[in-house]
């Protein structure tokens, strides 16, 4: 019901960072595309009109999805997952689902705490042009354990995606966690293959790449998700409740 999908740019087409001092590293080697399959929806897929307007003959234009470093999506998904999997109390469901554009002015420390907690349920996409707002939170009751995923994209006619401008899908919480683990597993395998290829051939001519450090970073990053999942977010529920009461319209 949910999958975080990606494809890496062919290794020979990955652009090094820098001009005079050209170099590659783990993050830069994840250059590619990514998108989210959510029930019958495909998030982060650009509309044909947007592709026609902005895409070029650059290798990154080969697919209709967001083109950036897949490591960024992976890092941000890892970052938000512990918060997403922390069940939201029933009295805060209206707040977690609310739109900050409709909030009252933020005039206290409690309001700031509540706003930060609300923001931690959002996928950070601020590095792309006119990104959709994608958010997720968990609800647990006697017979249900679900994650609600919502999105909203303000369509101003410049950047468009094929998904509806706004939507919501409720999925089993286990499906969300499985998708997060699958993204981690698939990216680690893809990068292992990429690193082995570079260890055989060496870096491209004129490009600095420390293969020993690259291997060490890969080994370290392979542990990041497990470390995240073992941490319980230190949520101050009293402060969140007080701030939410202040921020929500009366």
Short mmCIF file of C-alpha atoms in Angstrom, two decimals:
data_model
loop_
_atom_site.label_atom_id
_atom_site.label_comp_id
_atom_site.label_asym_id
_atom_site.label_seq_id
_atom_site.Cartn_x
_atom_site.Cartn_y
_atom_site.Cartn_z
CA UNK A 1 0.00 0.00 0.00
CA UNK A 2 3.04 2.27 0.32
CA UNK A 3 6.49 2.07 -1.25
CA UNK A 4 9.35 4.54 -1.38
CA UNK A 5 10.74 4.04 -4.86
CA UNK A 6 14.01 5.22 -6.38
CA UNK A 7 16.39 4.72 -9.28
CA UNK A 8 20.04 5.72 -9.34
CA UNK A 9 21.67 7.61 -12.19
CA UNK A 10 24.00 5.24 -14.10
CA UNK A 11 27.40 5.36 -12.41
CA UNK A 12 29.20 6.70 -15.46
CA UNK A 13 26.76 9.63 -15.66
CA UNK A 14 27.02 10.80 -12.03
CA UNK A 15 28.38 14.35 -11.99
CA UNK A 16 31.25 15.01 -9.54
CA UNK A 17 30.95 17.87 -7.07
CA UNK A 18 33.13 20.96 -7.52
CA UNK A 19 34.90 22.48 -10.51
CA UNK A 20 38.66 22.56 -10.03
CA UNK A 21 38.63 20.05 -7.17
CA UNK A 22 36.22 17.47 -8.60
CA UNK A 23 35.19 14.84 -6.06
CA UNK A 24 32.66 12.14 -5.30
CA UNK A 25 31.37 10.77 -2.01
CA UNK A 26 28.60 8.50 -0.69
CA UNK A 27 25.89 11.17 -0.73
CA UNK A 28 26.80 12.36 -4.23
CA UNK A 29 26.84 8.82 -5.57
CA UNK A 30 23.14 8.48 -4.74
CA UNK A 31 22.18 10.90 -7.52
CA UNK A 32 18.93 9.70 -9.05
CA UNK A 33 15.14 9.93 -8.89
CA UNK A 34 12.55 9.02 -6.31
CA UNK A 35 8.81 8.90 -5.78
CA UNK A 36 6.20 7.44 -3.43
CA UNK A 37 3.59 4.84 -4.35
CA UNK A 38 0.65 5.26 -1.99
CA UNK A 39 -2.40 3.08 -2.66
CA UNK A 40 -3.51 4.16 -6.16
CA UNK A 41 -1.55 7.43 -6.04
CA UNK A 42 1.95 8.28 -7.21
CA UNK A 43 3.46 11.17 -5.26
CA UNK A 44 6.42 13.22 -6.48
CA UNK A 45 5.74 12.42 -10.12
CA UNK A 46 5.71 15.55 -12.27
CA UNK A 47 2.92 16.28 -14.73
CA UNK A 48 3.70 16.01 -18.48
CA UNK A 49 3.31 19.81 -18.78
CA UNK A 50 5.91 20.42 -16.08
CA UNK A 51 8.33 17.95 -17.65
CA UNK A 52 7.94 19.60 -21.04
CA UNK A 53 8.57 23.03 -19.55
CA UNK A 54 11.57 22.28 -17.36
CA UNK A 55 13.32 19.09 -18.37
CA UNK A 56 16.33 19.03 -20.71
CA UNK A 57 18.59 16.46 -22.33
CA UNK A 58 20.53 16.07 -19.08
CA UNK A 59 20.61 12.44 -17.84
CA UNK A 60 18.52 13.49 -14.84
CA UNK A 61 15.63 14.21 -17.23
CA UNK A 62 15.14 10.55 -18.16
CA UNK A 63 12.35 9.88 -15.62
CA UNK A 64 9.26 11.90 -14.63
CA UNK A 65 10.09 12.02 -10.92
CA UNK A 66 11.90 14.30 -8.52
CA UNK A 67 15.58 14.15 -9.44
CA UNK A 68 17.92 14.67 -6.51
CA UNK A 69 20.16 12.63 -4.24
CA UNK A 70 18.26 9.58 -2.99
CA UNK A 71 20.27 9.81 0.24
CA UNK A 72 18.33 12.95 1.10
CA UNK A 73 14.97 11.14 0.94
CA UNK A 74 16.44 8.21 2.87
CA UNK A 75 17.85 10.48 5.59
CA UNK A 76 14.62 12.41 6.00
CA UNK A 77 12.45 9.28 6.08
CA UNK A 78 14.76 7.82 8.73
CA UNK A 79 14.57 11.07 10.70
CA UNK A 80 10.77 11.29 10.76
CA UNK A 81 9.90 7.60 11.23
CA UNK A 82 10.31 7.37 15.05
CA UNK A 83 7.97 10.34 15.46
CA UNK A 84 5.50 9.00 12.91
CA UNK A 85 5.39 5.65 14.71
CA UNK A 86 4.71 7.28 18.09
CA UNK A 87 0.96 6.97 18.53
CA UNK A 88 -0.86 10.30 18.64
CA UNK A 89 -3.26 10.65 21.61
CA UNK A 90 -6.88 10.99 20.57
CA UNK A 91 -7.15 14.53 21.92
CA UNK A 92 -4.33 15.67 19.61
CA UNK A 93 -5.66 14.15 16.38
CA UNK A 94 -7.33 17.38 15.29
CA UNK A 95 -4.09 19.28 15.87
CA UNK A 96 -1.77 16.86 14.08
CA UNK A 97 -4.11 16.95 11.08
CA UNK A 98 -4.42 20.74 11.11
CA UNK A 99 -2.97 23.21 8.60
CA UNK A 100 -0.47 25.70 10.09
CA UNK A 101 -1.86 28.36 7.75
CA UNK A 102 -5.03 28.33 9.87
CA UNK A 103 -3.32 28.56 13.27
CA UNK A 104 -3.46 31.43 15.70
CA UNK A 105 -0.27 33.51 16.17
CA UNK A 106 2.55 31.69 17.96
CA UNK A 107 3.04 33.68 21.16
CA UNK A 108 4.44 31.24 23.74
CA UNK A 109 7.08 28.57 24.29
CA UNK A 110 4.30 25.97 24.49
CA UNK A 111 3.03 26.99 21.06
CA UNK A 112 6.56 26.63 19.69
CA UNK A 113 6.88 23.12 21.18
CA UNK A 114 3.55 22.12 19.64
CA UNK A 115 4.51 23.58 16.25
CA UNK A 116 7.82 21.73 16.25
CA UNK A 117 6.08 18.45 17.15
CA UNK A 118 3.61 19.04 14.31
CA UNK A 119 6.49 19.73 11.88
CA UNK A 120 8.27 16.51 12.84
CA UNK A 121 5.44 14.59 11.13
CA UNK A 122 6.27 16.20 7.78
CA UNK A 123 8.63 14.94 5.09
CA UNK A 124 11.17 17.68 4.41
CA UNK A 125 11.05 18.49 0.68
CA UNK A 126 12.08 22.13 0.92
CA UNK A 127 15.05 21.61 -1.42
CA UNK A 128 12.84 21.10 -4.51
CA UNK A 129 10.77 23.74 -6.28
CA UNK A 130 7.25 24.18 -4.93
CA UNK A 131 7.18 20.87 -3.05
CA UNK A 132 4.02 19.15 -1.88
CA UNK A 133 3.46 18.93 1.86
CA UNK A 134 3.53 15.26 2.79
CA UNK A 135 2.74 14.34 6.40
CA UNK A 136 2.13 11.15 8.39
CA UNK A 137 1.02 10.15 11.89
CA UNK A 138 -0.04 7.00 13.73
CA UNK A 139 -3.34 6.22 15.43
CA UNK A 140 -3.80 3.23 17.74
CA UNK A 141 -7.14 2.02 19.09
CA UNK A 142 -8.49 -1.28 20.38
CA UNK A 143 -8.88 -2.80 16.92
CA UNK A 144 -6.85 -0.53 14.62
CA UNK A 145 -3.19 0.46 14.27
CA UNK A 146 -2.84 2.77 11.30
CA UNK A 147 -0.72 5.52 9.80
CA UNK A 148 -2.48 8.37 8.04
CA UNK A 149 -0.54 9.90 5.14
CA UNK A 150 -1.70 13.21 3.72
CA UNK A 151 -0.41 15.46 0.98
CA UNK A 152 -1.18 18.88 -0.36
CA UNK A 153 0.27 20.79 -3.28
CA UNK A 154 -0.66 24.39 -3.93
CA UNK A 155 -1.08 24.44 -7.70
CA UNK A 156 -0.07 27.82 -9.06
CA UNK A 157 0.29 26.57 -12.63
CA UNK A 158 4.11 26.48 -12.56
CA UNK A 159 5.11 23.16 -10.98
CA UNK A 160 2.50 20.41 -11.12
CA UNK A 161 2.37 16.78 -10.09
CA UNK A 162 0.06 14.07 -11.42
CA UNK A 163 -1.43 13.33 -7.97
CA UNK A 164 -4.53 15.20 -6.85
CA UNK A 165 -3.74 18.60 -5.27
CA UNK A 166 -4.66 17.16 -1.87
CA UNK A 167 -5.39 13.72 -0.52
CA UNK A 168 -5.29 11.30 2.38
CA UNK A 169 -4.65 7.56 2.63
CA UNK A 170 -4.86 5.44 5.78
CA UNK A 171 -2.61 2.36 5.83
CA UNK A 172 -1.64 -0.26 8.44
CA UNK A 173 1.21 1.01 10.61
CA UNK A 174 3.13 -2.17 9.83
CA UNK A 175 2.94 -1.34 6.11
CA UNK A 176 4.56 2.04 6.74
CA UNK A 177 7.39 0.51 8.75
CA UNK A 178 7.89 -2.21 6.15
CA UNK A 179 8.19 0.42 3.42
CA UNK A 180 10.77 2.37 5.45
CA UNK A 181 12.83 -0.77 6.00
CA UNK A 182 12.51 -1.72 2.35
CA UNK A 183 13.84 1.67 1.23
CA UNK A 184 16.79 1.28 3.57
CA UNK A 185 17.49 -2.28 2.41
CA UNK A 186 17.25 -1.50 -1.29
CA UNK A 187 19.41 1.62 -1.09
CA UNK A 188 22.10 -0.17 0.91
CA UNK A 189 22.19 -2.99 -1.65
CA UNK A 190 22.34 -0.55 -4.57
CA UNK A 191 25.15 1.42 -2.96
CA UNK A 192 27.05 -1.76 -2.07
CA UNK A 193 27.04 -2.69 -5.75
CA UNK A 194 28.10 0.82 -6.73
CA UNK A 195 30.98 0.84 -4.25
CA UNK A 196 32.19 -2.60 -5.34
CA UNK A 197 32.26 -1.39 -8.95
CA UNK A 198 34.36 1.63 -7.95
CA UNK A 199 36.68 -0.56 -5.88
CA UNK A 200 37.33 -2.60 -9.02
CA UNK A 201 37.79 0.28 -11.44
CA UNK A 202 38.92 3.14 -9.25
CA UNK A 203 37.40 6.63 -9.46
CA UNK A 204 36.91 8.36 -12.82
CA UNK A 205 39.92 10.24 -14.19
CA UNK A 206 40.42 13.60 -12.53
CA UNK A 207 37.96 12.86 -9.72
CA UNK A 208 39.00 12.55 -6.10
CA UNK A 209 37.32 9.67 -4.25
CA UNK A 210 38.71 8.08 -1.09
CA UNK A 211 37.52 4.50 -1.50
CA UNK A 212 38.54 3.50 2.02
CA UNK A 213 36.46 6.29 3.55
CA UNK A 214 33.63 5.55 1.14
CA UNK A 215 33.49 1.94 2.32
CA UNK A 216 33.65 2.98 5.99
CA UNK A 217 30.83 5.50 5.53
CA UNK A 218 28.68 2.90 3.83
CA UNK A 219 29.17 0.44 6.69
CA UNK A 220 28.23 3.18 9.15
CA UNK A 221 25.15 4.35 7.25
CA UNK A 222 23.85 0.78 7.08
CA UNK A 223 23.27 1.04 10.86
CA UNK A 224 21.43 4.37 10.88
CA UNK A 225 17.86 3.14 10.53
CA UNK A 226 18.18 0.51 13.26
CA UNK A 227 19.64 3.15 15.58
CA UNK A 228 16.74 5.51 14.83
CA UNK A 229 14.11 2.86 15.44
CA UNK A 230 15.53 2.12 18.89
CA UNK A 231 15.05 5.72 20.03
CA UNK A 232 11.78 6.81 21.59
CA UNK A 233 11.07 10.49 20.82
CA UNK A 234 11.13 12.49 24.09
CA UNK A 235 7.75 14.14 23.57
CA UNK A 236 6.53 16.56 26.23
CA UNK A 237 2.84 15.78 25.84
CA UNK A 238 1.72 18.41 28.35
CA UNK A 239 3.54 21.14 26.43
CA UNK A 240 2.22 19.89 23.09
CA UNK A 241 -1.35 19.89 24.42
CA UNK A 242 -1.02 23.38 25.84
CA UNK A 243 0.48 24.70 22.63
CA UNK A 244 -2.07 22.97 20.45
CA UNK A 245 -4.90 24.54 22.44
CA UNK A 246 -3.32 27.94 21.88
CA UNK A 247 -2.69 27.47 18.16
CA UNK A 248 -5.96 25.92 17.03
CA UNK A 249 -8.75 28.38 16.23
CA UNK A 250 -11.32 28.57 19.01
#
